[in-house]
Each structure stands twice: as C-alpha cells, then as structure tokens.
C-alpha cells in the first residue's frame, strides 16, 4: 500500500508541475508576442515562476520517501 501511495504522490506532483510549467511558458510567449520590448523582464519572471513550480515535484518525492519509510 505504501508503494501505491508513493507512486501517486510522485505522479500527481509531476502532473501538476507539467501543467504549471506549460501555463507559465505559454503566457510568457503570449506576453513577448504582445510586447517584445519586455522580453528580458518577462523571461526573468518566467524563470522564477518555473523554479517555484518545480519545487512541487521535489516535495512530492519527499512525501513518497516518507510514505515508504513509514512501514
């Protein structure tokens, strides 16, 4: 049962991060298309957002290790 819980935690975390990254990058591309002169500012903000979203799978892996260790 712990293996299933760990797999679900990591899988949902990866799914959420993938959706989040897609939304962030897509909206950044739209912003650059509308105002090309703000490319640097938008790109910096995008990288910060992607870094924050990528924390989610790391937390999911930690939860999975906790679930596996709670035998």
JSON list of C-alpha atoms in Angstrom, two decimals:
[
{"chain": "A", "resi": 1, "resn": "UNK", "atom": "CA", "xyz": [0.00, 0.00, 0.00]},
{"chain": "A", "resi": 2, "resn": "UNK", "atom": "CA", "xyz": [2.90, 2.33, 0.73]},
{"chain": "A", "resi": 3, "resn": "UNK", "atom": "CA", "xyz": [4.25, 1.82, -2.78]},
{"chain": "A", "resi": 4, "resn": "UNK", "atom": "CA", "xyz": [0.95, 2.89, -4.29]},
{"chain": "A", "resi": 5, "resn": "UNK", "atom": "CA", "xyz": [0.83, 5.98, -2.07]},
{"chain": "A", "resi": 6, "resn": "UNK", "atom": "CA", "xyz": [4.39, 6.90, -3.08]},
{"chain": "A", "resi": 7, "resn": "UNK", "atom": "CA", "xyz": [3.63, 6.41, -6.78]},
{"chain": "A", "resi": 8, "resn": "UNK", "atom": "CA", "xyz": [0.51, 8.55, -6.56]},
{"chain": "A", "resi": 9, "resn": "UNK", "atom": "CA", "xyz": [2.36, 11.32, -4.69]},
{"chain": "A", "resi": 10, "resn": "UNK", "atom": "CA", "xyz": [5.17, 11.50, -7.25]},
{"chain": "A", "resi": 11, "resn": "UNK", "atom": "CA", "xyz": [2.84, 11.12, -10.23]},
{"chain": "A", "resi": 12, "resn": "UNK", "atom": "CA", "xyz": [0.45, 13.86, -9.18]},
{"chain": "A", "resi": 13, "resn": "UNK", "atom": "CA", "xyz": [3.33, 16.16, -8.31]},
{"chain": "A", "resi": 14, "resn": "UNK", "atom": "CA", "xyz": [4.86, 15.64, -11.75]},
{"chain": "A", "resi": 15, "resn": "UNK", "atom": "CA", "xyz": [1.50, 16.15, -13.44]},
{"chain": "A", "resi": 16, "resn": "UNK", "atom": "CA", "xyz": [0.90, 19.38, -11.55]},
{"chain": "A", "resi": 17, "resn": "UNK", "atom": "CA", "xyz": [4.36, 20.67, -12.35]},
{"chain": "A", "resi": 18, "resn": "UNK", "atom": "CA", "xyz": [3.94, 19.85, -16.04]},
{"chain": "A", "resi": 19, "resn": "UNK", "atom": "CA", "xyz": [0.65, 21.72, -16.24]},
{"chain": "A", "resi": 20, "resn": "UNK", "atom": "CA", "xyz": [2.05, 24.66, -14.29]},
{"chain": "A", "resi": 21, "resn": "UNK", "atom": "CA", "xyz": [5.16, 24.93, -16.42]},
{"chain": "A", "resi": 22, "resn": "UNK", "atom": "CA", "xyz": [3.08, 24.78, -19.58]},
{"chain": "A", "resi": 23, "resn": "UNK", "atom": "CA", "xyz": [0.84, 27.60, -18.40]},
{"chain": "A", "resi": 24, "resn": "UNK", "atom": "CA", "xyz": [3.76, 29.76, -17.30]},
{"chain": "A", "resi": 25, "resn": "UNK", "atom": "CA", "xyz": [5.75, 29.35, -20.50]},
{"chain": "A", "resi": 26, "resn": "UNK", "atom": "CA", "xyz": [2.67, 29.75, -22.69]},
{"chain": "A", "resi": 27, "resn": "UNK", "atom": "CA", "xyz": [1.67, 33.00, -21.03]},
{"chain": "A", "resi": 28, "resn": "UNK", "atom": "CA", "xyz": [5.25, 34.27, -21.27]},
{"chain": "A", "resi": 29, "resn": "UNK", "atom": "CA", "xyz": [5.29, 33.59, -25.01]},
{"chain": "A", "resi": 30, "resn": "UNK", "atom": "CA", "xyz": [2.00, 35.46, -25.34]},
{"chain": "A", "resi": 31, "resn": "UNK", "atom": "CA", "xyz": [3.42, 38.39, -23.39]},
{"chain": "A", "resi": 32, "resn": "UNK", "atom": "CA", "xyz": [6.57, 38.55, -25.51]},
{"chain": "A", "resi": 33, "resn": "UNK", "atom": "CA", "xyz": [4.45, 38.37, -28.67]},
{"chain": "A", "resi": 34, "resn": "UNK", "atom": "CA", "xyz": [2.39, 41.33, -27.47]},
{"chain": "A", "resi": 35, "resn": "UNK", "atom": "CA", "xyz": [5.28, 43.42, -26.14]},
{"chain": "A", "resi": 36, "resn": "UNK", "atom": "CA", "xyz": [8.67, 42.30, -27.46]},
{"chain": "A", "resi": 37, "resn": "UNK", "atom": "CA", "xyz": [10.49, 45.09, -25.65]},
{"chain": "A", "resi": 38, "resn": "UNK", "atom": "CA", "xyz": [9.66, 43.46, -22.29]},
{"chain": "A", "resi": 39, "resn": "UNK", "atom": "CA", "xyz": [11.25, 40.14, -23.26]},
{"chain": "A", "resi": 40, "resn": "UNK", "atom": "CA", "xyz": [14.01, 40.28, -20.62]},
{"chain": "A", "resi": 41, "resn": "UNK", "atom": "CA", "xyz": [11.68, 41.17, -17.76]},
{"chain": "A", "resi": 42, "resn": "UNK", "atom": "CA", "xyz": [9.13, 38.54, -18.76]},
{"chain": "A", "resi": 43, "resn": "UNK", "atom": "CA", "xyz": [11.79, 35.89, -19.19]},
{"chain": "A", "resi": 44, "resn": "UNK", "atom": "CA", "xyz": [13.25, 36.60, -15.75]},
{"chain": "A", "resi": 45, "resn": "UNK", "atom": "CA", "xyz": [9.81, 36.38, -14.17]},
{"chain": "A", "resi": 46, "resn": "UNK", "atom": "CA", "xyz": [9.14, 33.17, -16.08]},
{"chain": "A", "resi": 47, "resn": "UNK", "atom": "CA", "xyz": [12.31, 31.52, -14.76]},
{"chain": "A", "resi": 48, "resn": "UNK", "atom": "CA", "xyz": [11.41, 32.46, -11.19]},
{"chain": "A", "resi": 49, "resn": "UNK", "atom": "CA", "xyz": [7.92, 31.03, -11.67]},
{"chain": "A", "resi": 50, "resn": "UNK", "atom": "CA", "xyz": [9.21, 27.81, -13.21]},
{"chain": "A", "resi": 51, "resn": "UNK", "atom": "CA", "xyz": [11.68, 27.38, -10.35]},
{"chain": "A", "resi": 52, "resn": "UNK", "atom": "CA", "xyz": [8.88, 27.78, -7.80]},
{"chain": "A", "resi": 53, "resn": "UNK", "atom": "CA", "xyz": [6.66, 25.31, -9.66]},
{"chain": "A", "resi": 54, "resn": "UNK", "atom": "CA", "xyz": [9.50, 22.78, -9.84]},
{"chain": "A", "resi": 55, "resn": "UNK", "atom": "CA", "xyz": [9.59, 22.72, -6.04]},
{"chain": "A", "resi": 56, "resn": "UNK", "atom": "CA", "xyz": [6.31, 20.77, -6.15]},
{"chain": "A", "resi": 57, "resn": "UNK", "atom": "CA", "xyz": [7.76, 17.50, -7.55]},
{"chain": "A", "resi": 58, "resn": "UNK", "atom": "CA", "xyz": [10.63, 17.71, -5.08]},
{"chain": "A", "resi": 59, "resn": "UNK", "atom": "CA", "xyz": [8.13, 17.95, -2.23]},
{"chain": "A", "resi": 60, "resn": "UNK", "atom": "CA", "xyz": [6.20, 15.04, -3.79]},
{"chain": "A", "resi": 61, "resn": "UNK", "atom": "CA", "xyz": [9.33, 12.88, -3.80]},
{"chain": "A", "resi": 62, "resn": "UNK", "atom": "CA", "xyz": [9.97, 13.74, -0.14]},
{"chain": "A", "resi": 63, "resn": "UNK", "atom": "CA", "xyz": [6.39, 12.74, 0.72]},
{"chain": "A", "resi": 64, "resn": "UNK", "atom": "CA", "xyz": [6.91, 9.49, -1.21]},
{"chain": "A", "resi": 65, "resn": "UNK", "atom": "CA", "xyz": [10.06, 8.71, 0.77]},
{"chain": "A", "resi": 66, "resn": "UNK", "atom": "CA", "xyz": [8.19, 9.44, 4.00]},
{"chain": "A", "resi": 67, "resn": "UNK", "atom": "CA", "xyz": [5.38, 7.11, 2.91]},
{"chain": "A", "resi": 68, "resn": "UNK", "atom": "CA", "xyz": [7.86, 4.36, 2.05]},
{"chain": "A", "resi": 69, "resn": "UNK", "atom": "CA", "xyz": [9.69, 4.78, 5.35]},
{"chain": "A", "resi": 70, "resn": "UNK", "atom": "CA", "xyz": [6.51, 4.58, 7.44]},
{"chain": "A", "resi": 71, "resn": "UNK", "atom": "CA", "xyz": [6.31, 0.79, 7.37]}
]
